[in-house]
Coordinates of N, CA, C and O in Angstrom, one line a residue:
X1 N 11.2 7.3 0.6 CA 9.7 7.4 0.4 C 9.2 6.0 0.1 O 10.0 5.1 -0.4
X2 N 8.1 5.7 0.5 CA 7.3 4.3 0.2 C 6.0 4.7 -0.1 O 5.4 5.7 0.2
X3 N 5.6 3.4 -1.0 CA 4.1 3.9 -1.4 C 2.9 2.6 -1.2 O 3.1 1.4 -1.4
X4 N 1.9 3.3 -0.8 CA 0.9 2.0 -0.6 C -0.5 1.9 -1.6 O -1.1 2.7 -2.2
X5 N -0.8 0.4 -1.3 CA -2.4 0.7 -2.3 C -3.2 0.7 -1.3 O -3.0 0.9 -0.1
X6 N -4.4 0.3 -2.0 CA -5.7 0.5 -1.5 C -5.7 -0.7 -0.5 O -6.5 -0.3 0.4
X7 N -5.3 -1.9 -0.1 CA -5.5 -2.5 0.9 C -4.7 -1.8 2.0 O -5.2 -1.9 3.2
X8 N -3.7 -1.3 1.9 CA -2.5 -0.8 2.7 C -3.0 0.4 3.7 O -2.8 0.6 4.9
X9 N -3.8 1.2 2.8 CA -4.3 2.8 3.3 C -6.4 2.1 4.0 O -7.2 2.7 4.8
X10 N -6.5 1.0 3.4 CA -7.4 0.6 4.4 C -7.1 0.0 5.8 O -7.9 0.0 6.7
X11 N -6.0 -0.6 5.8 CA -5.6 -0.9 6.9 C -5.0 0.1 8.0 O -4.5 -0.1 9.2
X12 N -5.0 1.1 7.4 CA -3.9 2.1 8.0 C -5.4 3.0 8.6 O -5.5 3.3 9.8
X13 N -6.1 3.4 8.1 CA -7.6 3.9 8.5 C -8.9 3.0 9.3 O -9.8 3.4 10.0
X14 N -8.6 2.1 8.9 CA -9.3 0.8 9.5 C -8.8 0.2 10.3 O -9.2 -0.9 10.1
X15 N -8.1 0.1 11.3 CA -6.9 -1.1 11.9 C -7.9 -2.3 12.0 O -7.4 -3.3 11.7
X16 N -9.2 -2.5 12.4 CA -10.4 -3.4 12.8 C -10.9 -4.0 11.7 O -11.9 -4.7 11.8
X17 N -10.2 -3.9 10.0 CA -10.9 -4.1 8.5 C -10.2 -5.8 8.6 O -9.1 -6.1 9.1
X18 N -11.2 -6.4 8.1 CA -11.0 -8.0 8.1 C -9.2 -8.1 7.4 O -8.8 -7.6 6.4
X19 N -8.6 -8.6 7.9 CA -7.4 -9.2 7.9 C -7.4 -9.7 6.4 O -8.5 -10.1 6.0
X20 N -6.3 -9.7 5.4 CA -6.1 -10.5 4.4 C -5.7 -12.0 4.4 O -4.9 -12.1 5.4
X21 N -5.7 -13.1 4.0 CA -5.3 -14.4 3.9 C -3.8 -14.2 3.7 O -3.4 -13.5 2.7
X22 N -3.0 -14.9 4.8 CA -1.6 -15.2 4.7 C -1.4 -16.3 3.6 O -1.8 -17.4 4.0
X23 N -0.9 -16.3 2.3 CA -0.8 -17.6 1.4 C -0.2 -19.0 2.0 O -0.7 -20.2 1.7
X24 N 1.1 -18.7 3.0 CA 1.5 -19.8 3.4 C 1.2 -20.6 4.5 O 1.7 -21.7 4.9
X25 N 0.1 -19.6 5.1 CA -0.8 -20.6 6.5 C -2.4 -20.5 5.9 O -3.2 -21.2 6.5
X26 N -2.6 -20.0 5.2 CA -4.1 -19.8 4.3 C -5.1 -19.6 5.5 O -6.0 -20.4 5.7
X27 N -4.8 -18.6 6.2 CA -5.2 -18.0 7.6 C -5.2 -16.3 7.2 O -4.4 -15.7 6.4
X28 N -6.2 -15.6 8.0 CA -5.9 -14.2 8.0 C -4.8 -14.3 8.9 O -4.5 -15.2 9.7
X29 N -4.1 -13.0 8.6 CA -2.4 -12.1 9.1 C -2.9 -12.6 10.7 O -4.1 -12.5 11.2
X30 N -2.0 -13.1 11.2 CA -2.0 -13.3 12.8 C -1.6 -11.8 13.1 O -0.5 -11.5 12.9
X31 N -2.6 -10.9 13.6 CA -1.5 -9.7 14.6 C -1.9 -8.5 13.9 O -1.7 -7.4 14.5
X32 N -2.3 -8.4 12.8 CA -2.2 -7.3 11.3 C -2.4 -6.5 12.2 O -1.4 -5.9 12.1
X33 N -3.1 -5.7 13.2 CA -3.0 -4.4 13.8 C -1.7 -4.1 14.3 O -1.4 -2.9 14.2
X34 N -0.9 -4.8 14.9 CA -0.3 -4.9 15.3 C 1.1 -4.6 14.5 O 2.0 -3.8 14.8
X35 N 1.0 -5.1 13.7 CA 2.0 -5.2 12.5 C 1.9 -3.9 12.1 O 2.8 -3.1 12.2
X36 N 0.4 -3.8 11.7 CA 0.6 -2.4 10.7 C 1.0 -1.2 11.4 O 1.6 -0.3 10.8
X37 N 0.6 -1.2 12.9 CA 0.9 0.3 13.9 C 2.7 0.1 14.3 O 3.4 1.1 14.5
X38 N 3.3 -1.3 14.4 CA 4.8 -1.4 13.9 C 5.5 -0.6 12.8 O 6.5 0.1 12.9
X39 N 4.4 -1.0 11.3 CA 5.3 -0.3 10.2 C 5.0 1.2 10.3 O 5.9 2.0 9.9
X40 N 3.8 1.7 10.8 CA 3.9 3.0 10.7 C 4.8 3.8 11.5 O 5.5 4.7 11.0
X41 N 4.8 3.4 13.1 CA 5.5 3.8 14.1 C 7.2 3.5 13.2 O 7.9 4.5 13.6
X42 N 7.8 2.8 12.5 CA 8.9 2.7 11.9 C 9.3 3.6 11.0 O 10.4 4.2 11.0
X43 N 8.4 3.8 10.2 CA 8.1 4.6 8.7 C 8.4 5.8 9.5 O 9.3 6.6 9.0
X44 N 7.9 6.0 10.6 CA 7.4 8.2 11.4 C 9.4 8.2 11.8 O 10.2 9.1 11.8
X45 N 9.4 6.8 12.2 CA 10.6 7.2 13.1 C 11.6 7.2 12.4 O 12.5 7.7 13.0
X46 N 12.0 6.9 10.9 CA 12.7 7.1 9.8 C 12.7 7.9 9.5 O 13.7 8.4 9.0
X47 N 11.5 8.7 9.6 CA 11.4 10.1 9.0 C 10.9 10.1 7.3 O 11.2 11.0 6.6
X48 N 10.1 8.9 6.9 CA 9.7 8.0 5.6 C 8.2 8.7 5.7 O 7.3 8.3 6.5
X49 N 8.0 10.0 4.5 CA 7.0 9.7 3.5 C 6.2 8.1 3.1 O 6.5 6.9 2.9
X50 N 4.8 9.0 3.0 CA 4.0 8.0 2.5 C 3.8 8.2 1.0 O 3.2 9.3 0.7
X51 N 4.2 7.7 0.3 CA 3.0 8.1 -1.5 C 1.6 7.7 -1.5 O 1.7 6.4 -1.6
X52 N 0.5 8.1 -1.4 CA -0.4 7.6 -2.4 C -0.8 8.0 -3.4 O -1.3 9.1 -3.5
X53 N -0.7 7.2 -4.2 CA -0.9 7.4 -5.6 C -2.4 7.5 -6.1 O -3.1 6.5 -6.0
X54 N -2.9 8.6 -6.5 CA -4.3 8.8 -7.3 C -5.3 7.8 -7.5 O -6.5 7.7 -7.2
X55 N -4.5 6.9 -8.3 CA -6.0 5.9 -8.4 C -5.9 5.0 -7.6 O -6.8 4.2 -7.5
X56 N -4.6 4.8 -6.7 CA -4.8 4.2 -5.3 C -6.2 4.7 -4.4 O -7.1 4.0 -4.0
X57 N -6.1 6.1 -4.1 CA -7.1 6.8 -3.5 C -8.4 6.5 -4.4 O -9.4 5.8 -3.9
X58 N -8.3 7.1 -5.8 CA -9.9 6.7 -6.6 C -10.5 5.6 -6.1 O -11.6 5.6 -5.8
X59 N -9.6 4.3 -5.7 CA -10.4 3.0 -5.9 C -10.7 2.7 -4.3 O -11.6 2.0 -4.0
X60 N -9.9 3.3 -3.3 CA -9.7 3.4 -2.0 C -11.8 3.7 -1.8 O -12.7 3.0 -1.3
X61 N -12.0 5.3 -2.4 CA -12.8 6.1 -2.2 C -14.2 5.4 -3.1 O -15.4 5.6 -2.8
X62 N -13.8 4.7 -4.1 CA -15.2 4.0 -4.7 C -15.5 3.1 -3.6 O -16.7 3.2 -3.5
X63 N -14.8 2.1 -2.4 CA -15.2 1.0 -1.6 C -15.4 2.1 -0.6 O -16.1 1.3 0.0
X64 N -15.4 3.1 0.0 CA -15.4 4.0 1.2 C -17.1 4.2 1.3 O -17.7 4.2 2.3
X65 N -17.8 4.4 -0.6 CA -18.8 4.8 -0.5 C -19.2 6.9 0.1 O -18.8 8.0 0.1
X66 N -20.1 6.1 0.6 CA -20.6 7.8 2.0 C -19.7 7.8 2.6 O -19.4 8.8 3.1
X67 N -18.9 6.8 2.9 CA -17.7 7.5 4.0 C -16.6 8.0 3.7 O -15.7 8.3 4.4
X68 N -16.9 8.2 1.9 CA -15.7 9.1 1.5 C -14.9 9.9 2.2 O -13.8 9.7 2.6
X69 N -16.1 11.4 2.3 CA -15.6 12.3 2.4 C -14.8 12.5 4.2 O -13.9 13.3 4.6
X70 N -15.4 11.5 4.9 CA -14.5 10.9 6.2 C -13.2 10.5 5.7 O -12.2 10.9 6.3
X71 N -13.1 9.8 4.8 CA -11.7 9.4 4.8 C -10.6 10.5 4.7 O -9.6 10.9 5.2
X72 N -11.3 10.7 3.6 CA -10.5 12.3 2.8 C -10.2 13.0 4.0 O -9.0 13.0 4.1
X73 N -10.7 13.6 4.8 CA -10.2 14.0 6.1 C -9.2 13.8 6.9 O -8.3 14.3 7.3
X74 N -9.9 12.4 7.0 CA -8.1 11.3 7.6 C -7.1 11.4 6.9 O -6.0 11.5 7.5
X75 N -7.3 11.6 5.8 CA -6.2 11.3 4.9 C -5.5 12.8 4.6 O -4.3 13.1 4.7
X76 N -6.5 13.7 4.3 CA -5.4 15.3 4.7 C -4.9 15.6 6.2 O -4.1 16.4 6.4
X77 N -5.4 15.0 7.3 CA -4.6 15.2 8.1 C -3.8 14.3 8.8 O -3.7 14.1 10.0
X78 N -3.4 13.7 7.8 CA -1.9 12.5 8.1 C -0.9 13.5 7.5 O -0.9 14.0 6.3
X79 N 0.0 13.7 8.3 CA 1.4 14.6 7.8 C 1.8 13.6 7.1 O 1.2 13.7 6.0
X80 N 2.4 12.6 7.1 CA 3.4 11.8 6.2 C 2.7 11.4 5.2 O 3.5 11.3 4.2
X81 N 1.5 11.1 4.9 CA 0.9 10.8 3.6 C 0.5 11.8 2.6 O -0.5 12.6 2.6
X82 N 1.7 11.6 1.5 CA 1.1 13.0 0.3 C 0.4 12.0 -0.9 O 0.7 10.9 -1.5
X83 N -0.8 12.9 -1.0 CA -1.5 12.1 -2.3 C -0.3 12.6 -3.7 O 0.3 13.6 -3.4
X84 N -0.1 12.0 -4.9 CA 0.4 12.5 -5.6 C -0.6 12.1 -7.0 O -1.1 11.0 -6.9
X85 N -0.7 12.7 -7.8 CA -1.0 12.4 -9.2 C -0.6 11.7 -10.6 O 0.5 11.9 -11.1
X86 N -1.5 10.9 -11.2 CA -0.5 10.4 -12.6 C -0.3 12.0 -13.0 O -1.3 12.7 -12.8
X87 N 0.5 12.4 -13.5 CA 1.0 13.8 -13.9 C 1.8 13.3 -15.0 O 1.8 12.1 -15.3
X88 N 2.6 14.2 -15.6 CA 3.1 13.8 -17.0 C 4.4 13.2 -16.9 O 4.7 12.6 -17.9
X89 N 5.4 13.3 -15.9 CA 6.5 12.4 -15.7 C 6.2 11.2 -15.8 O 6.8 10.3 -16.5
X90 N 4.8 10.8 -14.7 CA 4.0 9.6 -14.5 C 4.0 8.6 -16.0 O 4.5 7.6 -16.3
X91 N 3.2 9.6 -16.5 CA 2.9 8.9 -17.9 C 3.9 8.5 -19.0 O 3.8 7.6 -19.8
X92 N 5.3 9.7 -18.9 CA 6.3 9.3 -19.8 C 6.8 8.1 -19.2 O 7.4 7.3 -20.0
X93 N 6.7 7.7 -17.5 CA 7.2 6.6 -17.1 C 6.4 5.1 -17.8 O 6.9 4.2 -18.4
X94 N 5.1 5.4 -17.5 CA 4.1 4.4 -17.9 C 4.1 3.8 -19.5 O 3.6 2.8 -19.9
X95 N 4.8 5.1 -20.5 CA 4.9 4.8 -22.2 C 6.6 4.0 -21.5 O 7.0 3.3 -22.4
X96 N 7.2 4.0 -20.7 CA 8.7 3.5 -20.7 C 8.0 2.0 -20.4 O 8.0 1.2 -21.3
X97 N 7.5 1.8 -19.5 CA 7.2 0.4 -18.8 C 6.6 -0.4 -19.8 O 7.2 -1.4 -20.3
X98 N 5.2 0.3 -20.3 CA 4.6 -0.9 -21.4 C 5.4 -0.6 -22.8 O 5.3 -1.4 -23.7
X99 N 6.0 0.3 -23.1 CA 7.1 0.1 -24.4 C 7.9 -1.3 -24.5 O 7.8 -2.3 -25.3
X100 N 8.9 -0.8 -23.2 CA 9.3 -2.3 -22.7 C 8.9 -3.7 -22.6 O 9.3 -4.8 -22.9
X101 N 7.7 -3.2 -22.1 CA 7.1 -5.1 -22.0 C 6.7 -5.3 -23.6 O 6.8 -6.4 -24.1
X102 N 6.1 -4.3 -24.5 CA 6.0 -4.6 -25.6 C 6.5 -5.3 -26.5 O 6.0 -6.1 -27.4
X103 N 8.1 -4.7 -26.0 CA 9.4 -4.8 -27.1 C 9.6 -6.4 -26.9 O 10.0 -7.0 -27.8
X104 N 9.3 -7.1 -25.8 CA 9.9 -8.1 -25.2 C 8.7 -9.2 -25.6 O 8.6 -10.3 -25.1
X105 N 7.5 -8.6 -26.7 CA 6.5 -9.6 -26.8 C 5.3 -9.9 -25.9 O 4.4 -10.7 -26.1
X106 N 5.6 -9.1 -25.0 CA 4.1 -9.3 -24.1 C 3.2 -7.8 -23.2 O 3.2 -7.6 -22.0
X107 N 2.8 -7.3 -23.9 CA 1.8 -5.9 -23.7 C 1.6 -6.2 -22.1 O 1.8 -5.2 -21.3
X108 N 1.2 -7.5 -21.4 CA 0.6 -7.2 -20.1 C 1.7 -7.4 -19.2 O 1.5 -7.5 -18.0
X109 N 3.1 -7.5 -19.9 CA 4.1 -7.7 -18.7 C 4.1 -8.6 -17.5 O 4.2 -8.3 -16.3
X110 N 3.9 -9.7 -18.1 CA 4.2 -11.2 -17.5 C 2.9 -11.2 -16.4 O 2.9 -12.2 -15.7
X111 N 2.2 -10.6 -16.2 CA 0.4 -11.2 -15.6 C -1.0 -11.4 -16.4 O -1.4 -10.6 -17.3
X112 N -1.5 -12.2 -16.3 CA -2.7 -12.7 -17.2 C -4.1 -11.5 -16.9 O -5.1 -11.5 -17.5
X113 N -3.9 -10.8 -16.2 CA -5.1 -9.9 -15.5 C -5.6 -9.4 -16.6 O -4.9 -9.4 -17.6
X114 N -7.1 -8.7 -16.7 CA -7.8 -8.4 -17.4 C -6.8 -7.0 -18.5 O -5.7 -7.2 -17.9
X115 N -6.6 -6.3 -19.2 CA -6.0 -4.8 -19.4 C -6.2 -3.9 -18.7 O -5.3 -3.1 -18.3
X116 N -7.6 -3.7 -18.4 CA -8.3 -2.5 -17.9 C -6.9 -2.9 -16.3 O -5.9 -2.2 -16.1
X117 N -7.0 -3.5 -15.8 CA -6.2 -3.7 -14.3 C -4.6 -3.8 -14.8 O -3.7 -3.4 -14.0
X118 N -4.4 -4.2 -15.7 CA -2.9 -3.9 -16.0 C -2.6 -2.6 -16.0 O -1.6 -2.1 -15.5
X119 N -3.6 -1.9 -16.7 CA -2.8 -0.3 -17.0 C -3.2 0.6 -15.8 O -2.7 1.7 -15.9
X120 N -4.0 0.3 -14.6 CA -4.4 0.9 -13.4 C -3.2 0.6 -12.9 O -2.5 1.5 -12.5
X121 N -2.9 -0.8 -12.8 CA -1.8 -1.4 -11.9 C 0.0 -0.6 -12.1 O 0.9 -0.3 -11.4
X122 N -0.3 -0.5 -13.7 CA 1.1 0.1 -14.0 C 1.0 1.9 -13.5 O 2.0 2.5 -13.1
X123 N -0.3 2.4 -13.6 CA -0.1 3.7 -13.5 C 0.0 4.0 -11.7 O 0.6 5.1 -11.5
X124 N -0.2 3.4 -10.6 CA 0.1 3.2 -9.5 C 1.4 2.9 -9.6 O 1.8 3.6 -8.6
X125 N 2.6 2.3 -10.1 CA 3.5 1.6 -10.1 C 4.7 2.9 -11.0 O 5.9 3.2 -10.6
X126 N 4.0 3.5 -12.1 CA 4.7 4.4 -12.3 C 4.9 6.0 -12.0 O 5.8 6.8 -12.3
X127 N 3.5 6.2 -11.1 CA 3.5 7.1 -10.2 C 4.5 6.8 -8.9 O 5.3 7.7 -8.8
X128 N 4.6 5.8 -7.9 CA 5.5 5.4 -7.3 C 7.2 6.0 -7.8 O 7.9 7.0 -7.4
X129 N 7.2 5.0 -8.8 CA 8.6 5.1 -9.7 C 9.1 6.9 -9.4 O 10.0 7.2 -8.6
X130 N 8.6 7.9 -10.0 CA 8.7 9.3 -10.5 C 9.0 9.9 -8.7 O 9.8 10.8 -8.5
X131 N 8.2 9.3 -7.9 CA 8.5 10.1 -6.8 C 9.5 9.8 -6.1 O 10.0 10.5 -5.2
X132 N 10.1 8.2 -6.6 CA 11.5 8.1 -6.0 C 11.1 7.2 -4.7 O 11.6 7.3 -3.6
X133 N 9.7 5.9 -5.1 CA 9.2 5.3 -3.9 C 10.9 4.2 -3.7 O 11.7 4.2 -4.7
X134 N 11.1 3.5 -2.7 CA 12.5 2.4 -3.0 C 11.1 1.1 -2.6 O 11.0 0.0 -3.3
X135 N 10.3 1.4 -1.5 CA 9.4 0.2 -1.4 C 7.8 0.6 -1.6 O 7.3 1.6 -1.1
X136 N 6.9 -0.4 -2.5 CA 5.4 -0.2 -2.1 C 4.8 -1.3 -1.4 O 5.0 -2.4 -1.9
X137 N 3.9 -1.1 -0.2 CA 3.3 -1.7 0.6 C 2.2 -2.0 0.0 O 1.3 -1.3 0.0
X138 N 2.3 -3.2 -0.8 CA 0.7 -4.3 -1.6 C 1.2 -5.6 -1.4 O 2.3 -6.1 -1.4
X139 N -0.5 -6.3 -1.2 CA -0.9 -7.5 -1.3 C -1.3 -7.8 -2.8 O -2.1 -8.7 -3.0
X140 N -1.0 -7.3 -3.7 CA -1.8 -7.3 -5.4 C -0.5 -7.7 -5.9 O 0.5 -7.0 -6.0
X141 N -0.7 -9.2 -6.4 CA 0.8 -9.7 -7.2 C 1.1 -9.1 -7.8 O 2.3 -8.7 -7.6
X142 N 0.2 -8.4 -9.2 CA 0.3 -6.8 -10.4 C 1.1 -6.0 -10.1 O 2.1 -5.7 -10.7
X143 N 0.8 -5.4 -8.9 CA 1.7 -4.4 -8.5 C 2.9 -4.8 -8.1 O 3.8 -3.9 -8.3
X144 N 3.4 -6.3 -7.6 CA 4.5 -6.5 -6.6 C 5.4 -6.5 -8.1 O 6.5 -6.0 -8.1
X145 N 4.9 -7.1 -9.1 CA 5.5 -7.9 -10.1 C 5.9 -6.6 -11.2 O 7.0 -6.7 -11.8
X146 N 5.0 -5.4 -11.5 CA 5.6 -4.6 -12.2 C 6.8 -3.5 -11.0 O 7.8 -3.0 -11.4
X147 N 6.3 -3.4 -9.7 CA 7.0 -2.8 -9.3 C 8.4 -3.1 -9.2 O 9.2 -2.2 -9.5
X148 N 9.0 -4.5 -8.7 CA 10.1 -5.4 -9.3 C 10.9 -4.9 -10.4 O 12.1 -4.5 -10.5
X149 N 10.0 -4.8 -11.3 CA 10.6 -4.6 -13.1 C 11.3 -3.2 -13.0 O 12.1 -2.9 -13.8
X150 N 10.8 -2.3 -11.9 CA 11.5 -0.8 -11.9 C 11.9 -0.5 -10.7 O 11.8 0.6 -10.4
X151 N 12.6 -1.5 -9.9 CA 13.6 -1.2 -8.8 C 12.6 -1.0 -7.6 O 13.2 -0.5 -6.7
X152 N 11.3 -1.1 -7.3 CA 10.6 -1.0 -6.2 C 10.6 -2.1 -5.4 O 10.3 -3.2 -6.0
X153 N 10.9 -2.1 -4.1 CA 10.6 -3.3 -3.2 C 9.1 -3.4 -3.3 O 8.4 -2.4 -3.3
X154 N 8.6 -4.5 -3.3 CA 7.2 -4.7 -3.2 C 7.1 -5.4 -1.7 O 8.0 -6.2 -1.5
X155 N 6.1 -5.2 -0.5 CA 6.2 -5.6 0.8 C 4.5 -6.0 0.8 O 3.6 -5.2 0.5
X156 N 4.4 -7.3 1.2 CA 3.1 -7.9 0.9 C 2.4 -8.0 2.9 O 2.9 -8.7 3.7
X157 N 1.4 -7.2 3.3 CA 0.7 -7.7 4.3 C 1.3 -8.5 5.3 O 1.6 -8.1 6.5
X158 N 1.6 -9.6 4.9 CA 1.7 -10.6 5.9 C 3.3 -11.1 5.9 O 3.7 -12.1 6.5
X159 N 4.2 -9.9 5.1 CA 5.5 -9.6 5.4 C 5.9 -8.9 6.1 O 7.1 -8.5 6.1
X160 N 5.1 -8.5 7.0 CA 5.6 -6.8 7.8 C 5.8 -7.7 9.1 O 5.4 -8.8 9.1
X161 N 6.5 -7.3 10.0 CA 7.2 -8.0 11.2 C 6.2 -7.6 11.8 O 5.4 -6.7 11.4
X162 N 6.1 -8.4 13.0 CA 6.1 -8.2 14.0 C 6.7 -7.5 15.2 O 7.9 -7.6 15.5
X163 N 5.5 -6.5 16.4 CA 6.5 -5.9 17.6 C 7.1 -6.7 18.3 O 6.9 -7.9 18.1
X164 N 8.0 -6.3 19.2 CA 9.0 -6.7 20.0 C 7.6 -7.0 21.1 O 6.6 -6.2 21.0
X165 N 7.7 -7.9 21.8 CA 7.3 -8.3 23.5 C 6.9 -6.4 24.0 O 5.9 -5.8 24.3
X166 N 8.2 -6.2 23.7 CA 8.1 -4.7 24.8 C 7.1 -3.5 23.9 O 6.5 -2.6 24.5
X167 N 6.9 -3.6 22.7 CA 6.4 -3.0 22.0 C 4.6 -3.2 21.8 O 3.8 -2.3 21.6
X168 N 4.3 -4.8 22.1 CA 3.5 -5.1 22.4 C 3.1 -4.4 23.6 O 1.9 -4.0 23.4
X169 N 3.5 -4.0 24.6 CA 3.0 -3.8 26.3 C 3.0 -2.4 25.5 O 1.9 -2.3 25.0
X170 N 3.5 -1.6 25.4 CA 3.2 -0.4 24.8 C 2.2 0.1 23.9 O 1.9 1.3 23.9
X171 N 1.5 -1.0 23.1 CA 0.3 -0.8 22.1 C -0.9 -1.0 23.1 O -1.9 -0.3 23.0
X172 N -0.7 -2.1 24.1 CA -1.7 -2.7 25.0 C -1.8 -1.4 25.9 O -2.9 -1.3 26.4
X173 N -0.9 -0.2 26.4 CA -1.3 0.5 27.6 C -1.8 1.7 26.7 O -2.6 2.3 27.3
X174 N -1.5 2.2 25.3 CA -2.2 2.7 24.5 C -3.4 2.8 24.5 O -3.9 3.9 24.7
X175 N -4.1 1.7 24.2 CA -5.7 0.9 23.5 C -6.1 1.3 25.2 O -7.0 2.1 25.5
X176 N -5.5 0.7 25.9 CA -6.4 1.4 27.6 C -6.5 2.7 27.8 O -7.5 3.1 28.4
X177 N -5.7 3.7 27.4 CA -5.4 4.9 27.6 C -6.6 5.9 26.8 O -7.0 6.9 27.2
X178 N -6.9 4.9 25.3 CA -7.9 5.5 24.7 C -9.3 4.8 25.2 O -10.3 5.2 24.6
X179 N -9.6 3.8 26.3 CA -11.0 3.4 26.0 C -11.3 4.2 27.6 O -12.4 4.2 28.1

């Protein structure tokens, strides 16, 4: 299973939503449609669950606005994507995480971010954790950096590969097929 945030599940609903800044060319993602219908077409063909995590969706659906209840639709009829909840495994995980960073002298677990966003960020990260995610698909350093701390690959936007040449001609006779 893998789990995504709120830029991840916008891009996955949006393919046309403004691209994020690549840090090492300080350019939006060359290709990001492209990319992202790569990871999903990969993920289906793995046979790889989606997680989203609750307040992934909450904060997803606060920027949706009126088009909530559109998304919400999209989003119950995606077979691979299960919403899941902070639930109470969640939370015994989330008293393990900030126990830990406690013990070790630092409550926010090595990021300067506000609290209010640390403990969002951890409860995303230890909803993941509980369901058994091995990678989460974020651009949010918070997330890459607590998910790390508990055995999650973190996979940032502008790490997702690119299609093959041949895979390209395949997206391209697609996009004709629908206009």
């Amino acid at each position: 299973m893998v789990g995504i945030d709120s830029t991840f599940l916008g891009l996955m609903l949006h393919p046309k939503a403004r691209a994020p800044i690549d840090p090492k060319t300080k350019k939006p993602i060359d290709r990001l449609p492209d990319r992202i219908e790569k990871l999903l077409q990969d993920l289906d063909a793995d046979g790889e669950r989606i997680i989203l995590p609750t307040p992934v969706l909450s904060e997803f659906l606060i920027l949706a606005g009126k088009d909530g209840p559109d998304y919400l639709a999209k989003i119950a009829a995606l077979k691979t994507l299960m919403v899941k909840p902070f639930d109470e495994m969640a939370a015994v995980e989330l008293a393990a995480i900030e126990t830990a960073d406690r013990a070790a002298g630092d409550k926010r677990g090595g990021v300067a971010s506000p609290w209010n966003k640390v403990k969002f960020d951890r409860q995303i990260v230890a909803i993941s954790k509980v369901q058994g995610v091995s990678k989460i698909y974020s651009d949010d350093g918070d997330v890459s950096k607590f998910a790390r701390k508990v055995g999650i690959e973190p996979v940032a936007s502008w790490e997702l590969a690119l299609p093959s040449a041949k895979q390209v001609e395949l997206f391209d006779k697609e996009e004709e097929q629908k206009e």
